[in-house]
Amino acid sequence: MSEAFSPAPEGYQPGKTKFVVVIGTVMSGLGKGIFASSLAKLMQDKGLSVAPIKMEGYLNIDSGTLNPYRHGEVFVLDDGTETDMDLGTYERILGQDLLRRNFITAGQVYTEILERERRGGFLGRDVQMIPHVTGHVKMRLRELAMTGNKGRPADVVFVEVGGTAGDYENGFYIEALRELAFEEGPGSACFVALTYILEPSILGEQKSKAAQLGIKRLMEAGVQPHLVACRAKNPVTNKVMEKMSMFSNVPMKRVFSMHDRDSIYTIPDAMRSAGLDREILSILSLHDRVDTGQEDRSRAAWAAFSSRLAAPRKHRVTIGIMGKYAALRDAYASIDKALEHCAISLGTEINLKWMDTSDISTVSQAETLLAGADAVIVPGGFGTRGVEGKLRCVEHARTKRIPFLGICLGFQMAVIEYARNVGNWSDANSTEFSANSSHAVISELPDQKSLEGIMGGTMRLGAQDVLIEGGTLASFLWNGKSAIRERFRHRYEVDPKFIADITRAGMIFSGKHPLHPIMQVLELPLSAHPYFIAAQFHPELTSRPLTPQPLFMGLVAAAIAQQEPDFAQSEAGRRWVRQANSGKATAVSA
Ligand code: GLN
């Protein structure tokens, strides 16, 4: 292979890692990420090392500046990369932490190429879309293949191409993947076309023409799919599956109906029942890498989860979430998922009420807004809109002993509310919202950040260790652990010069940076409130179906316990509801 045309990392062995490529046709927004991650899970369950990568066509370097209203939430990886929310889907379904190498945008590709061009890295050649841009994409994929996951090279790289086949902006990805499949050799790549079967209500039947044309688009780009997955409202009829098979040269056993289901968590099992996992093993000659013992263990764990998912819900709680993006749930996708994980784990129905606080200016308005809420979440956010309303909601939750969880901005709100109403500093605020407060308890503090090597006014991004104080609610929730690792994305923080006064007023900072006076978890003592806790990090980003995040578990459990006092004595209650003797019990066992 000539380096100029198809670079590969040192020591790369073509054909060793296999590639599964998922490309959408007809339209986007079909759940390509859910499909690809479920497929990856089936392979991971078999003991194979999997590494997903999402390819974005846009020119942004990352998702950091994207408006969550338009694009859904910004997901933050352990290494601080700000990505598309789909990376969250992969992390949750695979239970695997991803890194920058699992996310690629056209902006990254072009920047890396242009920087190399300026350094003279192309030896006098003209730099072209083909072979240089496509070559760079192949290089990134091969690097990912070699680094894989946790030091183990990938058996299978799962590639999700953003947008749909035929989009101008992702054409170079599809071309790069076509070249890669050819260069790696037969049996190295499996292309999956994810398409959509229309079912217009005026006709009352499924129509496959748009799907057929979409797949033709992919074939025009030189890609013959090996598998076709048909998204549809209802199970895809045999007639339509036969047409799809016939017109895309894909045998019937490799055409899959991915119709709407009650829960995405049933998709891996549905794929397995349809035999998709075995088809992929055959297409990629992977049968001999399967670890059946591992597969049995993974399936048993998932089956236990699935049966909790299907079991009737014993409890019911309503949670109010105060967010200015109330109109768009995708803006809080991970919170939604984190609560879903708790609901399944605790056998509870959770009724979420998204609330816009822009019009709230008094506590009694907050009380009206929150009527019927058994728990309150103030999530992350930027900018002044709705902030005063959120403060009134925190006050209501604190004084009326309603279980409360503050996240990032919500943590800062809890500090400000406490400083104003308990500390009696009536103008306490954050410098994000007011430049001239005499008690700017939340502030930007570039000097403090420089201690950690964070530049100027930029954000604290990515995962860090948080030390947990023993004997606290936080310590109870994390089962006595003294250090945890959570993900941050914020610019402002508690100004250390107020810590002593806030603590004297009764607020406990139970989670802190290991070295510097950076406050990361706050709480109120049990004598003051059954469940009042907040985190400067984003706990929702690390919740997983099989291991729900403790702050959310505690919130939901506290809400249940307030309605059903007996719940506290149940097994789940003893684990998640802090009671007068829980702290001591933890201290003894820890
Ligand atoms: N706006 C706040 C800050 O920058 C909170 C950020 C957030 O909630 N993610 O610190």
Coordinates of C-alpha atoms and ligand atoms in Angstrom, one line a residue:
M1 CA 0.0 0.0 0.0
S2 CA 1.5 3.4 -0.9
E3 CA 1.4 5.8 2.0
A4 CA 0.1 8.6 -0.1
F5 CA -3.0 6.8 -1.2
S6 CA -4.0 4.7 1.7
P7 CA -2.1 5.3 5.0
A8 CA -2.3 2.7 7.7
P9 CA -0.8 2.8 11.2
E10 CA 2.5 1.0 11.8
G11 CA 2.0 -2.7 12.3
Y12 CA -1.6 -2.7 10.9
Q13 CA -2.8 -6.0 9.6
P14 CA -5.4 -5.7 6.9
G15 CA -8.4 -7.9 7.4
K16 CA -7.8 -8.7 11.1
T17 CA -10.4 -6.2 12.4
K18 CA -13.8 -6.4 10.7
F19 CA -16.0 -3.4 9.9
V20 CA -19.8 -3.2 10.2
V21 CA -21.0 0.0 8.5
V22 CA -24.5 1.3 9.0
I23 CA -25.8 3.8 6.4
G24 CA -29.2 5.3 6.4
T25 CA -31.4 5.8 3.4
V26 CA -34.7 7.6 2.7
M27 CA -34.4 9.8 5.8
S28 CA -32.4 10.5 8.9
G29 CA -33.7 10.2 12.5
L30 CA -34.6 6.6 12.2
G31 CA -32.5 5.4 15.1
K32 CA -29.3 4.4 13.3
G33 CA -27.5 4.8 16.5
I34 CA -29.8 2.5 18.4
F35 CA -29.7 -0.1 15.6
A36 CA -25.9 0.0 15.3
S37 CA -25.4 -0.1 19.1
S38 CA -27.8 -3.0 19.5
L39 CA -25.9 -4.9 16.8
A40 CA -22.6 -4.0 18.5
K41 CA -24.0 -5.3 21.7
L42 CA -24.8 -8.7 20.2
M43 CA -21.1 -9.0 19.1
Q44 CA -19.8 -7.7 22.5
D45 CA -22.0 -10.2 24.3
K46 CA -20.1 -12.9 22.4
G47 CA -16.9 -11.8 23.9
L48 CA -15.7 -9.8 20.9
S49 CA -14.0 -6.5 21.4
V50 CA -16.1 -3.8 19.7
A51 CA -15.4 -0.1 18.9
P52 CA -18.1 2.1 17.6
I53 CA -17.5 5.3 15.6
K54 CA -20.0 8.0 14.6
M55 CA -19.2 10.0 11.5
E56 CA -20.7 13.4 11.2
G57 CA -20.9 15.3 8.0
Y58 CA -20.9 18.8 9.5
L59 CA -17.9 21.1 9.6
N60 CA -18.0 21.7 13.4
I61 CA -14.9 20.2 15.0
D62 CA -17.2 18.8 17.8
S63 CA -20.7 19.3 19.1
G64 CA -19.6 21.8 21.8
T65 CA -21.3 24.9 20.2
L66 CA -24.4 23.2 18.9
N67 CA -27.8 24.3 20.1
P68 CA -29.5 21.5 22.0
Y69 CA -32.8 22.8 20.7
R70 CA -31.8 21.9 17.1
H71 CA -29.4 18.9 17.7
G72 CA -30.3 17.4 21.0
E73 CA -28.0 17.4 24.0
V74 CA -24.3 17.7 23.9
F75 CA -22.8 14.5 25.3
V76 CA -19.5 14.7 27.1
L77 CA -17.0 11.8 27.0
D78 CA -14.6 10.8 29.7
D79 CA -11.8 12.7 27.9
G80 CA -13.8 15.8 27.6
T81 CA -14.8 15.5 23.9
E82 CA -18.2 17.1 23.3
T83 CA -20.2 14.9 20.9
D84 CA -23.5 14.1 19.4
M85 CA -26.1 12.5 21.7
D86 CA -25.7 9.2 19.8
L87 CA -22.4 8.6 21.5
G88 CA -24.5 8.4 24.7
T89 CA -26.6 5.6 23.1
Y90 CA -23.5 3.6 22.4
E91 CA -22.1 4.1 25.9
R92 CA -25.4 3.1 27.5
I93 CA -26.1 0.1 25.3
L94 CA -22.5 -1.2 25.4
G95 CA -21.7 -0.2 28.9
Q96 CA -18.4 1.1 27.5
D97 CA -16.7 4.5 27.9
L98 CA -15.9 6.1 24.5
L99 CA -13.2 8.6 23.6
R100 CA -12.4 11.2 21.0
R101 CA -11.3 8.6 18.5
N102 CA -14.9 7.2 18.5
F103 CA -16.3 10.5 17.0
I104 CA -15.3 12.1 13.7
T105 CA -16.6 15.2 11.9
A106 CA -15.9 16.6 8.5
G107 CA -14.4 19.6 10.4
Q108 CA -11.9 17.4 12.1
V109 CA -10.9 15.6 8.9
Y110 CA -10.4 18.8 7.0
T111 CA -8.5 20.5 9.8
E112 CA -6.2 17.6 10.2
I113 CA -5.5 17.5 6.5
L114 CA -5.0 21.3 6.1
E115 CA -2.7 21.4 9.1
R116 CA -0.6 18.6 7.5
E117 CA -0.6 20.4 4.2
R118 CA 0.8 23.6 5.9
R119 CA 3.5 21.5 7.4
G120 CA 4.5 20.3 4.0
G121 CA 3.2 16.9 4.8
F122 CA 2.0 16.1 1.3
L123 CA 5.5 16.5 -0.3
G124 CA 4.5 18.9 -3.1
R125 CA 1.4 17.1 -4.2
D126 CA -1.9 18.7 -4.8
V127 CA -4.2 17.7 -1.9
Q128 CA -7.5 16.1 -3.1
M129 CA -10.8 14.7 -1.8
I130 CA -9.7 11.4 -3.3
P131 CA -7.2 10.0 -2.2
H132 CA -6.2 12.3 0.6
V133 CA -9.5 13.0 2.4
T134 CA -10.7 9.5 2.0
G135 CA -7.3 8.2 2.9
H136 CA -7.4 10.2 6.1
V137 CA -10.8 8.7 7.0
K138 CA -9.4 5.2 6.4
M139 CA -6.5 6.0 8.6
R140 CA -8.8 7.1 11.5
L141 CA -10.7 3.9 11.1
R142 CA -7.6 1.7 11.1
E143 CA -6.2 3.5 14.1
L144 CA -9.5 2.8 15.9
A145 CA -9.3 -0.8 14.9
M146 CA -5.8 -1.1 16.5
T147 CA -6.6 0.8 19.7
G148 CA -10.0 -0.8 20.0
N149 CA -11.2 -0.7 23.6
K150 CA -9.2 -0.7 26.8
G151 CA -6.0 -1.8 25.2
R152 CA -7.7 -4.7 23.3
P153 CA -7.7 -4.2 19.5
A154 CA -11.2 -4.3 18.0
D155 CA -12.6 -7.5 16.6
V156 CA -15.3 -5.3 15.0
V157 CA -15.4 -1.6 14.4
F158 CA -19.0 -0.4 14.1
V159 CA -19.3 2.6 11.8
E160 CA -22.4 4.8 11.8
V161 CA -22.5 7.3 8.9
G162 CA -24.6 10.4 9.8
G163 CA -27.3 11.6 7.4
T164 CA -28.4 9.4 4.5
A165 CA -26.8 8.0 1.4
G166 CA -26.8 10.6 -1.3
D167 CA -26.3 13.5 1.0
Y168 CA -23.6 15.8 -0.4
E169 CA -21.8 16.2 2.9
N170 CA -21.2 12.5 3.8
G171 CA -20.3 11.3 0.3
F172 CA -16.6 11.2 1.1
Y173 CA -17.2 8.9 4.1
I174 CA -19.1 6.5 2.0
E175 CA -16.4 6.5 -0.6
A176 CA -13.7 6.0 2.0
L177 CA -15.7 3.0 3.4
R178 CA -16.1 1.5 0.0
E179 CA -12.3 1.8 -0.6
L180 CA -11.6 0.4 2.9
A181 CA -13.8 -2.6 2.3
F182 CA -12.0 -3.3 -1.0
E183 CA -8.6 -2.9 0.5
E184 CA -9.2 -4.9 3.6
G185 CA -10.3 -7.9 1.4
P186 CA -13.3 -10.1 1.0
G187 CA -15.2 -10.8 4.2
S188 CA -13.8 -7.8 6.0
A189 CA -16.8 -5.4 5.9
C190 CA -20.5 -5.8 6.3
F191 CA -22.6 -2.9 5.0
V192 CA -26.0 -2.5 6.5
A193 CA -28.7 -0.3 4.9
L194 CA -31.1 1.1 7.4
T195 CA -34.2 2.2 5.4
Y196 CA -37.7 3.2 6.0
I197 CA -41.0 1.6 4.9
L198 CA -43.7 4.1 4.4
E199 CA -47.3 3.3 5.5
P200 CA -49.4 6.3 4.4
S201 CA -52.7 6.3 6.3
I202 CA -54.7 7.0 3.2
L203 CA -53.5 3.7 1.7
G204 CA -53.4 1.7 4.8
E205 CA -50.6 -0.5 3.5
Q206 CA -46.8 -0.5 3.5
K207 CA -45.1 0.8 0.5
S208 CA -41.4 0.0 -0.3
K209 CA -40.6 2.2 -3.3
A210 CA -38.9 5.0 -1.4
A211 CA -36.8 2.3 0.5
Q212 CA -35.9 0.7 -2.8
L213 CA -34.8 4.0 -4.3
G214 CA -32.8 4.8 -1.2
I215 CA -30.9 1.6 -1.5
K216 CA -30.3 2.3 -5.2
R217 CA -28.6 5.5 -4.1
L218 CA -26.2 3.5 -2.0
M219 CA -25.5 1.1 -4.8
E220 CA -24.8 4.0 -7.1
A221 CA -22.0 4.9 -4.7
G222 CA -20.6 1.5 -5.3
V223 CA -21.8 -0.1 -2.1
Q224 CA -23.8 -3.4 -2.1
P225 CA -25.4 -3.8 1.2
H226 CA -25.1 -7.2 3.0
L227 CA -28.0 -6.6 5.3
V228 CA -31.1 -4.5 5.1
A229 CA -33.0 -3.3 8.2
C230 CA -36.4 -1.8 7.5
R231 CA -37.6 0.7 10.0
A232 CA -41.4 0.9 10.0
K233 CA -44.3 1.7 12.2
N234 CA -45.7 -1.8 12.1
P235 CA -44.0 -5.2 11.6
V236 CA -42.9 -5.3 7.9
T237 CA -45.0 -7.7 5.9
N238 CA -43.5 -10.6 4.1
K239 CA -44.5 -9.1 0.7
V240 CA -42.5 -5.9 1.4
M241 CA -39.6 -7.9 2.8
E242 CA -39.5 -10.0 -0.4
K243 CA -39.5 -6.8 -2.5
M244 CA -36.7 -5.4 -0.5
S245 CA -34.7 -8.6 -0.8
M246 CA -35.3 -8.8 -4.5
F247 CA -34.4 -5.2 -5.4
S248 CA -31.4 -5.0 -3.2
N249 CA -29.8 -8.4 -3.9
V250 CA -30.0 -9.3 -0.2
P251 CA -31.3 -12.7 0.7
M252 CA -34.5 -12.8 2.8
K253 CA -32.7 -14.0 5.9
R254 CA -30.7 -10.8 5.9
V255 CA -33.7 -8.5 5.7
F256 CA -34.8 -7.4 9.1
S257 CA -38.0 -5.7 10.3
M258 CA -37.1 -3.0 12.8
H259 CA -40.6 -1.8 13.5
D260 CA -41.5 0.5 16.4
R261 CA -41.4 -1.2 19.8
D262 CA -42.4 -0.3 23.3
S263 CA -38.8 -0.2 24.4
I264 CA -35.5 0.0 22.6
Y265 CA -34.1 -2.5 25.1
T266 CA -36.0 -5.3 23.3
I267 CA -34.1 -4.7 20.0
P268 CA -31.0 -6.8 20.7
D269 CA -33.2 -9.8 21.6
A270 CA -35.3 -9.2 18.5
M271 CA -32.2 -9.1 16.3
R272 CA -30.9 -12.3 17.8
S273 CA -34.3 -14.1 17.3
A274 CA -34.2 -13.0 13.7
G275 CA -30.7 -14.5 13.4
L276 CA -28.9 -11.2 12.6
D277 CA -26.0 -12.0 14.9
R278 CA -25.3 -15.3 13.1
E279 CA -25.6 -13.7 9.7
I280 CA -23.0 -11.1 10.7
L281 CA -20.7 -13.8 12.1
S282 CA -21.0 -15.6 8.7
I283 CA -20.5 -12.5 6.5
L284 CA -17.4 -11.6 8.5
S285 CA -16.1 -15.1 9.3
L286 CA -16.1 -14.5 13.0
H287 CA -17.6 -17.7 14.3
D288 CA -14.3 -18.9 15.8
R289 CA -13.8 -15.7 17.9
V290 CA -17.0 -16.3 19.8
D291 CA -16.7 -17.0 23.6
T292 CA -19.9 -18.9 24.4
G293 CA -19.3 -18.7 28.2
Q294 CA -19.2 -14.9 28.0
E295 CA -22.3 -14.9 25.8
D296 CA -24.2 -17.0 28.3
R297 CA -23.3 -14.6 31.2
S298 CA -24.1 -11.4 29.2
R299 CA -27.4 -12.9 28.0
A300 CA -28.3 -13.8 31.6
A301 CA -27.6 -10.3 32.8
W302 CA -29.6 -8.7 30.0
A303 CA -32.5 -11.2 30.5
A304 CA -32.7 -10.2 34.2
F305 CA -32.9 -6.6 33.1
S306 CA -35.5 -7.4 30.4
S307 CA -37.7 -9.2 32.9
R308 CA -37.6 -6.2 35.2
L309 CA -38.5 -4.0 32.2
A310 CA -41.5 -6.2 31.4
A311 CA -42.7 -6.6 35.0
P312 CA -45.7 -4.6 36.2
R313 CA -44.7 -1.4 37.9
K314 CA -45.4 -1.4 41.7
H315 CA -44.9 2.3 42.4
R316 CA -45.7 5.6 40.6
V317 CA -43.9 8.9 41.0
T318 CA -44.2 12.3 39.2
I319 CA -40.9 14.2 38.7
G320 CA -40.9 17.9 37.7
I321 CA -37.9 18.9 35.6
M322 CA -37.2 22.6 35.3
G323 CA -35.6 23.3 32.0
K324 CA -35.9 26.0 29.4
Y325 CA -35.6 23.4 26.7
A326 CA -38.8 22.0 28.0
A327 CA -40.2 21.9 24.5
L328 CA -37.5 19.5 23.2
R329 CA -36.9 16.2 25.1
D330 CA -33.8 15.4 23.1
A331 CA -32.1 18.3 24.8
Y332 CA -32.2 16.3 28.0
A333 CA -31.9 12.8 26.5
S334 CA -29.5 11.4 29.1
I335 CA -31.6 12.6 32.0
D336 CA -34.6 10.9 30.4
K337 CA -32.6 7.7 30.1
A338 CA -31.1 7.9 33.6
L339 CA -34.6 8.1 35.0
E340 CA -35.7 5.3 32.8
H341 CA -32.9 3.1 34.2
C342 CA -34.1 3.9 37.7
A343 CA -37.7 3.2 36.8
I344 CA -36.8 -0.2 35.6
S345 CA -34.6 -1.0 38.5
L346 CA -37.1 0.1 41.1
G347 CA -40.2 -1.2 39.4
T348 CA -41.6 2.3 39.3
E349 CA -43.6 4.2 36.7
I350 CA -42.1 7.7 36.4
N351 CA -44.2 10.4 35.1
L352 CA -42.0 13.3 33.9
K353 CA -43.2 16.8 33.8
W354 CA -41.0 19.2 31.8
M355 CA -41.5 22.7 33.1
D356 CA -40.5 26.1 31.8
T357 CA -39.7 28.4 34.6
S358 CA -39.5 31.6 32.6
D359 CA -42.7 33.0 33.9
I360 CA -42.1 32.1 37.6
S361 CA -41.2 34.9 39.9
T362 CA -42.6 34.0 43.3
V363 CA -42.4 30.9 45.5
S364 CA -46.2 30.6 45.5
Q365 CA -46.1 30.4 41.6
A366 CA -43.4 27.8 42.0
E367 CA -45.6 25.9 44.4
T368 CA -48.5 26.0 41.8
L369 CA -46.1 24.9 39.1
L370 CA -44.8 22.0 41.2
A371 CA -48.2 20.9 42.5
G372 CA -48.3 17.1 42.2
A373 CA -44.5 16.7 41.7
D374 CA -43.1 14.1 44.1
A375 CA -39.5 15.1 43.2
V376 CA -37.8 18.0 41.5
I377 CA -34.8 18.1 39.2
V378 CA -33.1 21.3 38.2
P379 CA -30.9 20.3 35.3
G380 CA -27.9 21.9 33.6
G381 CA -28.2 25.0 31.5
F382 CA -26.6 28.2 30.3
G383 CA -27.8 31.8 30.3
T384 CA -30.2 33.9 32.4
R385 CA -33.6 32.8 31.1
G386 CA -35.7 31.1 33.7
V387 CA -33.0 31.3 36.4
E388 CA -35.0 33.3 39.0
G389 CA -37.9 30.8 38.5
K390 CA -35.6 27.9 39.1
L391 CA -34.4 29.5 42.3
R392 CA -38.0 29.8 43.5
C393 CA -38.5 26.1 42.6
V394 CA -35.4 25.1 44.6
E395 CA -36.7 27.1 47.6
H396 CA -40.1 25.4 47.4
A397 CA -38.4 21.9 47.2
R398 CA -36.1 22.7 50.1
T399 CA -38.6 24.3 52.4
K400 CA -41.4 21.8 51.7
R401 CA -39.0 18.8 51.9
I402 CA -39.6 17.6 48.3
P403 CA -36.8 15.3 47.1
F404 CA -34.5 17.4 45.0
L405 CA -31.6 16.8 42.6
G406 CA -29.6 19.7 41.2
I407 CA -27.4 19.1 38.2
C408 CA -24.6 21.5 37.3
L409 CA -26.6 24.7 36.9
G410 CA -29.0 23.1 39.4
F411 CA -26.1 22.7 41.8
Q412 CA -25.3 26.4 41.4
M413 CA -28.9 27.3 41.9
A414 CA -29.0 25.4 45.2
V415 CA -26.0 27.3 46.4
I416 CA -27.4 30.7 45.4
E417 CA -30.8 29.9 46.9
Y418 CA -29.3 28.8 50.2
A419 CA -27.0 31.8 50.4
R420 CA -29.9 34.2 49.8
N421 CA -32.5 32.5 52.0
V422 CA -30.6 30.8 54.8
G423 CA -27.3 32.8 54.7
N424 CA -29.3 36.0 54.4
W425 CA -27.2 37.5 51.6
S426 CA -30.2 38.7 49.6
D427 CA -28.2 39.6 46.4
A428 CA -26.2 36.3 46.3
N429 CA -25.8 35.3 42.7
S430 CA -23.6 33.9 40.0
T431 CA -21.4 36.2 37.9
E432 CA -23.0 34.5 34.9
F433 CA -26.3 36.3 35.8
S434 CA -25.2 39.4 37.6
A435 CA -22.0 41.4 37.4
N436 CA -22.4 43.3 40.6
S437 CA -23.5 41.0 43.4
S438 CA -21.8 41.6 46.7
H439 CA -22.0 37.8 47.2
A440 CA -21.0 36.2 43.9
V441 CA -21.0 32.8 45.5
I442 CA -20.8 31.3 42.0
S443 CA -18.1 32.7 39.8
E444 CA -15.8 32.1 36.9
L445 CA -12.4 31.9 38.7
P446 CA -9.8 31.5 36.0
D447 CA -7.0 31.4 38.6
Q448 CA -8.6 28.4 40.2
K449 CA -8.9 26.6 36.9
S450 CA -5.3 27.3 36.0
L451 CA -4.4 25.1 39.0
E452 CA -5.7 22.3 36.9
G453 CA -4.2 23.5 33.7
I454 CA -7.5 24.7 32.2
M455 CA -7.0 27.7 29.9
G456 CA -8.5 31.1 30.5
G457 CA -12.3 31.3 30.3
T458 CA -12.9 27.9 28.9
M459 CA -15.0 25.2 30.4
R460 CA -14.0 22.4 32.7
L461 CA -14.7 19.4 30.5
G462 CA -14.6 15.7 30.9
A463 CA -14.3 13.2 33.7
Q464 CA -12.5 13.9 37.0
D465 CA -12.2 12.1 40.3
V466 CA -14.4 13.4 43.1
L467 CA -13.6 12.6 46.7
I468 CA -16.7 11.7 48.8
E469 CA -16.9 12.6 52.5
G470 CA -17.7 9.7 54.8
G471 CA -21.0 9.6 56.7
T472 CA -22.8 11.8 54.2
L473 CA -25.8 11.2 51.9
A474 CA -23.4 11.0 49.0
S475 CA -21.3 8.4 50.8
F476 CA -24.5 6.4 51.5
L477 CA -25.6 6.6 47.8
W478 CA -22.1 5.5 46.6
N479 CA -22.1 2.7 49.1
G480 CA -19.2 4.0 51.1
K481 CA -16.9 4.6 48.2
S482 CA -14.4 7.4 48.9
A483 CA -13.7 8.4 45.3
I484 CA -15.9 8.4 42.2
R485 CA -15.4 9.5 38.6
E486 CA -17.9 11.8 37.0
R487 CA -18.1 14.1 33.9
F488 CA -18.1 17.9 34.0
R489 CA -19.1 20.6 31.5
H490 CA -19.2 24.0 33.2
R491 CA -17.5 27.4 33.3
Y492 CA -18.7 28.7 36.7
E493 CA -18.2 27.2 40.2
V494 CA -18.4 27.9 43.9
D495 CA -16.1 30.7 44.9
P496 CA -13.9 29.3 47.7
K497 CA -14.0 32.5 49.7
F498 CA -17.6 31.8 50.6
I499 CA -17.3 28.0 51.4
A500 CA -16.8 28.5 55.2
D501 CA -19.8 30.8 55.5
I502 CA -22.1 28.6 53.4
T503 CA -21.0 25.5 55.4
R504 CA -21.6 27.4 58.7
A505 CA -25.2 28.1 57.5
G506 CA -25.8 24.3 57.2
M507 CA -25.0 23.2 53.7
I508 CA -22.6 20.3 53.4
F509 CA -20.1 20.0 50.6
S510 CA -19.8 16.2 50.5
G511 CA -17.9 15.8 47.2
K512 CA -14.7 17.7 46.4
H513 CA -11.8 17.8 43.9
P514 CA -9.0 15.6 45.3
L515 CA -6.5 18.6 45.4
H516 CA -8.1 21.9 45.0
P517 CA -11.0 23.7 46.8
I518 CA -13.5 22.9 44.1
M519 CA -17.0 21.9 45.4
Q520 CA -18.6 19.1 43.4
V521 CA -21.4 17.6 45.5
L522 CA -23.6 19.4 48.0
E523 CA -26.4 18.2 50.3
L524 CA -28.5 19.0 53.3
P525 CA -28.4 16.9 56.5
L526 CA -31.2 14.3 57.0
S527 CA -32.5 16.4 59.9
A528 CA -33.2 19.3 57.5
H529 CA -34.4 17.4 54.4
P530 CA -35.1 13.8 53.4
Y531 CA -33.3 14.2 50.0
F532 CA -31.6 17.4 48.9
I533 CA -28.5 16.8 46.9
A534 CA -26.8 18.4 43.9
A535 CA -23.7 17.8 41.7
Q536 CA -21.5 20.2 39.8
F537 CA -21.0 17.3 37.3
H538 CA -23.5 15.6 35.0
P539 CA -24.5 12.3 36.7
E540 CA -26.9 11.5 33.8
L541 CA -23.9 10.9 31.5
T542 CA -22.7 7.9 33.4
S543 CA -26.0 6.1 34.0
R544 CA -26.3 2.7 32.3
P545 CA -29.3 0.3 32.1
L546 CA -27.6 -2.3 34.3
T547 CA -26.0 0.2 36.6
P548 CA -28.3 3.2 37.2
Q549 CA -26.6 6.3 38.6
P550 CA -26.8 6.6 42.4
L551 CA -28.0 10.3 42.6
F552 CA -31.0 9.4 40.4
M553 CA -31.7 6.2 42.2
G554 CA -31.7 8.0 45.5
L555 CA -34.1 10.7 44.2
V556 CA -36.6 8.2 42.8
A557 CA -36.4 6.0 46.0
A558 CA -36.9 9.1 48.2
A559 CA -39.9 10.1 46.2
I560 CA -41.4 6.6 46.5
A561 CA -40.7 6.5 50.3
Q562 CA -42.5 9.7 50.9
Q563 CA -45.7 8.2 49.5
E564 CA -45.2 4.7 50.7
P565 CA -43.4 4.7 54.1
D566 CA -43.2 0.8 54.0
F567 CA -40.9 1.1 51.0
A568 CA -38.0 2.2 53.1
Q569 CA -38.0 -1.3 54.8
S570 CA -37.9 -3.2 51.5
E571 CA -34.6 -4.4 50.1
A572 CA -34.5 -1.6 47.5
G573 CA -35.6 0.9 50.2
R574 CA -32.8 -0.1 52.6
R575 CA -30.2 0.3 49.8
W576 CA -31.5 3.6 48.4
V577 CA -33.4 5.5 51.1
R578 CA -31.2 7.1 53.7
Q579 CA -32.7 6.7 57.2
A580 CA -31.6 7.9 60.6
N581 CA -29.4 4.8 61.0
S582 CA -28.2 4.3 57.4
G583 CA -25.1 6.5 57.7
K584 CA -23.8 4.6 60.7
A585 CA -24.5 1.3 59.0
T586 CA -22.5 2.4 56.0
A587 CA -19.7 3.6 58.2
V588 CA -19.4 0.2 59.9
S589 CA -19.6 -1.8 56.7
A590 CA -17.2 0.5 54.7
Ligands
GLN1 N1 -23.9 27.8 33.1 C1 -23.3 27.1 34.1 C2 -21.7 27.1 34.0 O1 -21.2 27.3 32.9 C3 -23.8 25.7 34.2 C4 -23.4 24.8 33.1 C5 -24.2 23.5 33.0 O2 -25.2 23.4 33.6 N2 -23.7 22.6 32.2 O3 -21.0 26.8 34.9

